[in-house]
């Protein structure tokens, strides 16, 4: 993964770090904010889950997966953002130039902290 971005561009003191299992509850809070936007704008595709927004085993699995990056932005108020990145490689077909690339699967910043540079810093991470 790339080096951490220069946090001097943020409007506040924020620490970017890999997610930990102990972040589960706060991560679910942030993920639910993104899920709510999906449900609001694409109700034909997204619905309210009956239980937690993500099972703890799912989050722990992401954290332990070598082909996933799950990073959080932490401020004095707690977690204020996250990014979920999937690492992929081109298929072993002669047509493709071999390379490794990242796909952003999910990105969320708490509404109170938007437009402060948190999302940009997570994307740079």
Coordinates of N, CA and C in Angstrom, one line a residue:
X1 N 0.8 -1.2 0.0 CA 0.0 0.0 0.0 C 0.9 1.3 0.0
X2 N 0.3 2.3 -0.5 CA 1.1 3.6 -0.5 C 1.3 4.1 0.9
X3 N 2.2 5.0 1.0 CA 2.5 5.7 2.2 C 1.3 6.5 2.7
X4 N 1.2 6.8 3.9 CA 0.1 7.6 4.5 C 0.3 9.0 3.9
X5 N -0.9 9.7 3.6 CA -0.9 11.0 3.1 C -0.4 12.0 4.1
X6 N 0.0 13.2 3.6 CA 0.3 14.3 4.5 C -0.9 14.8 5.2
X7 N -1.0 14.6 6.5 CA -2.2 14.9 7.2 C -2.3 16.4 7.4
X8 N -1.3 17.2 7.0 CA -1.3 18.6 7.1 C -2.4 19.2 6.3
X9 N -3.0 18.5 5.3 CA -4.0 19.0 4.4 C -5.4 18.9 5.1
X10 N -5.5 18.2 6.2 CA -6.8 18.0 6.9 C -7.0 19.3 7.7
X11 N -8.3 19.5 7.9 CA -8.8 20.6 8.8 C -8.7 20.3 10.2
X12 N -8.3 19.1 10.6 CA -8.3 18.7 12.0 C -7.3 17.6 12.2
X13 N -7.0 17.2 13.4 CA -6.0 16.2 13.7 C -6.7 14.8 13.5
X14 N -6.2 14.0 12.6 CA -6.8 12.7 12.3 C -5.7 11.7 12.1
X15 N -5.9 10.5 12.6 CA -5.0 9.4 12.5 C -5.6 8.4 11.5
X16 N -4.9 8.1 10.4 CA -5.3 7.1 9.5 C -4.6 5.8 9.9
X17 N -5.3 4.7 10.0 CA -4.7 3.4 10.4 C -5.5 2.3 9.9
X18 N -4.9 1.1 9.8 CA -5.8 -0.1 9.5 C -6.8 -0.3 10.5
X19 N -8.0 -0.8 10.1 CA -9.0 -1.1 11.1 C -8.6 -2.3 12.0
X20 N -9.2 -2.3 13.2 CA -9.0 -3.3 14.1 C -10.3 -3.9 14.5
X21 N -10.3 -5.1 15.0 CA -11.5 -5.8 15.4 C -12.3 -5.0 16.5
X22 N -11.6 -4.2 17.3 CA -12.2 -3.4 18.3 C -13.0 -2.2 17.7
X23 N -12.8 -2.0 16.4 CA -13.5 -0.9 15.7 C -14.9 -1.3 15.3
X24 N -15.2 -2.5 15.5 CA -16.5 -3.0 14.9 C -17.7 -2.1 15.1
X25 N -18.0 -1.8 16.3 CA -19.2 -1.0 16.5 C -19.2 0.4 15.8
X26 N -18.1 1.1 15.9 CA -18.0 2.4 15.2 C -18.0 2.2 13.7
X27 N -17.3 1.1 13.2 CA -17.4 0.9 11.8 C -18.8 0.6 11.3
X28 N -19.6 -0.1 12.1 CA -21.0 -0.4 11.7 C -21.8 0.9 11.6
X29 N -21.5 1.8 12.6 CA -22.2 3.1 12.6 C -21.9 3.9 11.3
X30 N -20.6 3.9 10.8 CA -20.2 4.6 9.6 C -20.8 3.9 8.4
X31 N -20.7 2.5 8.4 CA -21.2 1.8 7.2 C -22.7 2.0 7.1
X32 N -23.4 2.0 8.2 CA -24.9 2.3 8.1 C -25.2 3.6 7.5
X33 N -24.4 4.6 7.7 CA -24.6 5.9 7.1 C -24.5 5.8 5.5
X34 N -23.6 5.0 5.0 CA -23.4 4.8 3.6 C -24.6 3.9 3.1
X35 N -24.9 2.9 3.9 CA -26.0 2.0 3.5 C -27.3 2.8 3.4
X36 N -27.6 3.7 4.3 CA -28.8 4.5 4.2 C -28.9 5.3 3.0
X37 N -27.8 5.8 2.5 CA -27.8 6.5 1.2 C -28.1 5.6 0.1
X38 N -27.5 4.4 0.1 CA -27.9 3.4 -0.9 C -29.4 3.1 -0.9
X39 N -29.9 2.8 0.3 CA -31.3 2.5 0.3 C -32.2 3.6 -0.1
X40 N -31.8 4.9 0.2 CA -32.6 6.0 -0.2 C -32.6 6.2 -1.7
X41 N -31.5 6.1 -2.3 CA -31.3 6.4 -3.8 C -31.6 5.2 -4.7
X42 N -31.4 4.0 -4.2 CA -31.6 2.8 -5.0 C -32.4 1.7 -4.2
X43 N -33.7 2.1 -3.8 CA -34.4 1.1 -3.0 C -34.8 -0.2 -3.7
X44 N -34.7 -0.2 -5.0 CA -34.9 -1.4 -5.8 C -33.7 -2.4 -5.6
X45 N -32.6 -1.9 -5.1 CA -31.4 -2.8 -5.0 C -31.0 -3.0 -3.5
X46 N -31.4 -2.0 -2.6 CA -30.9 -2.1 -1.2 C -32.0 -2.0 -0.3
X47 N -31.9 -2.8 0.8 CA -33.0 -2.9 1.8 C -32.3 -2.8 3.2
X48 N -33.2 -2.5 4.2 CA -32.7 -2.5 5.6 C -32.5 -3.9 6.1
X49 N -31.3 -4.2 6.6 CA -31.1 -5.6 7.1 C -31.9 -5.7 8.4
X50 N -32.2 -7.0 8.7 CA -32.9 -7.3 10.0 C -32.0 -7.2 11.2
X51 N -30.7 -7.5 11.0 CA -29.7 -7.5 12.1 C -28.7 -6.4 11.9
X52 N -27.5 -6.7 12.4 CA -26.4 -5.6 12.2 C -26.1 -5.4 10.7
X53 N -25.6 -4.2 10.5 CA -25.3 -3.8 9.1 C -24.3 -4.8 8.5
X54 N -23.4 -5.3 9.3 CA -22.4 -6.3 8.8 C -22.1 -7.2 10.0
X55 N -22.1 -8.5 9.8 CA -21.7 -9.4 10.9 C -20.3 -9.1 11.3
X56 N -20.0 -9.4 12.6 CA -18.7 -9.1 13.1 C -17.7 -10.1 12.4
X57 N -18.1 -11.3 12.1 CA -17.2 -12.2 11.4 C -16.8 -11.7 10.0
X58 N -17.7 -11.0 9.3 CA -17.4 -10.4 8.0 C -16.4 -9.3 8.2
X59 N -16.5 -8.4 9.1 CA -15.5 -7.4 9.4 C -14.2 -7.9 9.7
X60 N -14.2 -8.9 10.7 CA -12.9 -9.5 11.1 C -12.3 -10.2 9.9
X61 N -13.1 -10.8 9.0 CA -12.5 -11.5 7.8 C -11.9 -10.4 6.9
X62 N -12.5 -9.3 6.7 CA -11.9 -8.2 5.9 C -10.5 -7.8 6.4
X63 N -10.5 -7.6 7.8 CA -9.3 -7.2 8.4 C -8.1 -8.2 8.2
X64 N -8.5 -9.5 8.2 CA -7.4 -10.5 8.0 C -7.1 -10.9 6.6
X65 N -7.8 -10.3 5.6 CA -7.7 -10.7 4.2 C -6.5 -9.9 3.6
X66 N -5.5 -10.6 3.1 CA -4.4 -10.0 2.4 C -4.8 -9.2 1.2
X67 N -5.9 -9.4 0.6 CA -6.3 -8.8 -0.6 C -7.4 -7.7 -0.4
X68 N -7.5 -7.3 0.9 CA -8.4 -6.2 1.3 C -7.7 -5.2 2.2
X69 N -8.0 -4.0 2.0 CA -7.5 -2.9 2.9 C -8.7 -2.3 3.5
X70 N -8.8 -2.3 4.8 CA -9.9 -1.6 5.5 C -9.2 -0.6 6.5
X71 N -9.3 0.7 6.1 CA -8.6 1.7 6.9 C -9.6 2.6 7.5
X72 N -9.3 3.2 8.6 CA -10.2 4.1 9.3 C -9.5 5.4 9.6
X73 N -10.3 6.5 9.7 CA -9.8 7.8 10.1 C -10.3 8.0 11.5
X74 N -9.4 8.3 12.4 CA -9.7 8.4 13.8 C -9.4 9.8 14.3
X75 N -10.4 10.5 14.9 CA -10.2 11.8 15.5 C -10.5 11.7 17.0
X76 N -10.4 12.8 17.7 CA -10.7 12.7 19.1 C -12.1 12.3 19.4
X77 N -13.0 12.5 18.4 CA -14.4 12.1 18.6 C -14.6 10.6 18.3
X78 N -13.6 9.9 17.9 CA -13.7 8.5 17.6 C -13.5 8.3 16.1
X79 N -14.0 7.2 15.5 CA -13.9 7.0 14.0 C -14.8 8.0 13.3
X80 N -14.2 8.7 12.3 CA -14.9 9.6 11.5 C -15.0 9.3 10.1
X81 N -14.3 8.2 9.7 CA -14.4 7.8 8.3 C -13.7 6.4 8.1
X82 N -14.0 5.8 6.9 CA -13.4 4.5 6.6 C -13.3 4.4 5.1
X83 N -12.4 3.5 4.6 CA -12.3 3.1 3.2 C -12.1 1.6 3.2
X84 N -12.8 1.0 2.3 CA -12.7 -0.5 2.1 C -12.2 -0.7 0.7
X85 N -11.0 -1.2 0.6 CA -10.3 -1.3 -0.7 C -10.1 -2.8 -1.0
X86 N -10.3 -3.2 -2.3 CA -10.1 -4.5 -2.8 C -8.8 -4.5 -3.7
X87 N -7.9 -5.4 -3.4 CA -6.7 -5.5 -4.2 C -6.9 -6.6 -5.2
X88 N -6.6 -6.3 -6.5 CA -6.8 -7.2 -7.5 C -5.5 -7.3 -8.5
X89 N -5.4 -8.3 -9.2 CA -4.4 -8.5 -10.2 C -5.1 -8.8 -11.6
X90 N -4.5 -8.4 -12.6 CA -5.0 -8.7 -14.0 C -5.0 -10.2 -14.1
X91 N -5.9 -10.8 -14.9 CA -6.0 -12.2 -15.1 C -4.7 -12.6 -15.9
X92 N -4.3 -13.9 -15.8 CA -3.1 -14.3 -16.5 C -3.4 -14.6 -18.0
X93 N -3.8 -13.6 -18.7 CA -4.1 -13.7 -20.1 C -3.1 -12.9 -20.8
X94 N -2.5 -13.4 -21.9 CA -1.4 -12.6 -22.6 C -1.8 -11.2 -23.0
X95 N -3.1 -11.0 -23.2 CA -3.5 -9.7 -23.7 C -3.2 -8.6 -22.6
X96 N -3.3 -9.0 -21.4 CA -3.2 -8.0 -20.3 C -1.7 -7.8 -19.9
X97 N -1.3 -6.6 -19.6 CA 0.0 -6.3 -19.0 C -0.2 -6.6 -17.5
X98 N 0.6 -7.5 -17.0 CA 0.4 -7.8 -15.6 C 0.5 -6.6 -14.7
X99 N -0.4 -6.5 -13.8 CA -0.4 -5.4 -12.8 C -1.3 -5.7 -11.7
X100 N -1.0 -5.0 -10.6 CA -1.9 -5.0 -9.4 C -2.6 -3.7 -9.3
X101 N -3.8 -3.7 -8.9 CA -4.6 -2.5 -8.8 C -5.6 -2.6 -7.6
X102 N -6.1 -1.4 -7.3 CA -7.0 -1.4 -6.2 C -8.4 -0.9 -6.7
X103 N -9.4 -1.4 -6.0 CA -10.8 -1.0 -6.3 C -11.4 -0.5 -5.0
X104 N -11.9 0.7 -5.0 CA -12.6 1.2 -3.8 C -14.0 0.6 -3.7
X105 N -14.2 -0.2 -2.7 CA -15.5 -0.8 -2.6 C -16.5 0.0 -1.8
X106 N -15.9 0.8 -0.8 CA -16.8 1.6 0.0 C -16.0 2.7 0.7
X107 N -16.6 3.8 0.8 CA -15.9 5.0 1.4 C -17.0 5.7 2.2
X108 N -16.7 6.1 3.4 CA -17.7 6.8 4.2 C -17.0 7.8 5.1
X109 N -17.6 8.9 5.3 CA -17.2 9.9 6.2 C -18.4 10.4 7.0
X110 N -18.3 10.4 8.3 CA -19.4 10.9 9.1 C -19.8 12.3 8.6
X111 N -21.1 12.6 8.5 CA -21.6 13.9 8.0 C -21.0 15.1 8.7
X112 N -20.8 15.0 10.0 CA -20.2 16.1 10.7 C -18.8 16.4 10.3
X113 N -18.1 15.5 9.7 CA -16.7 15.7 9.3 C -16.4 15.7 7.8
X114 N -17.5 15.8 7.1 CA -17.3 15.9 5.6 C -16.8 17.3 5.3
X115 N -16.1 17.4 4.1 CA -15.5 18.6 3.6 C -14.4 19.1 4.5
X116 N -13.8 18.2 5.2 CA -12.7 18.5 6.1 C -11.4 17.9 5.6
X117 N -11.4 17.1 4.5 CA -10.2 16.5 4.0 C -10.1 15.0 4.4
X118 N -11.0 14.5 5.2 CA -10.9 13.1 5.7 C -11.1 12.1 4.5
X119 N -12.1 12.3 3.7 CA -12.3 11.4 2.5 C -11.1 11.5 1.6
X120 N -10.6 12.6 1.3 CA -9.4 12.8 0.4 C -8.2 12.0 1.0
X121 N -8.0 12.2 2.3 CA -6.9 11.5 3.0 C -7.0 10.0 2.9
X122 N -8.3 9.5 3.1 CA -8.5 8.0 3.0 C -8.3 7.6 1.6
X123 N -8.7 8.3 0.6 CA -8.4 7.9 -0.8 C -7.0 7.9 -1.1
X124 N -6.2 8.8 -0.6 CA -4.8 8.8 -0.8 C -4.1 7.7 -0.1
X125 N -4.6 7.3 1.0 CA -4.1 6.2 1.8 C -4.1 4.9 1.0

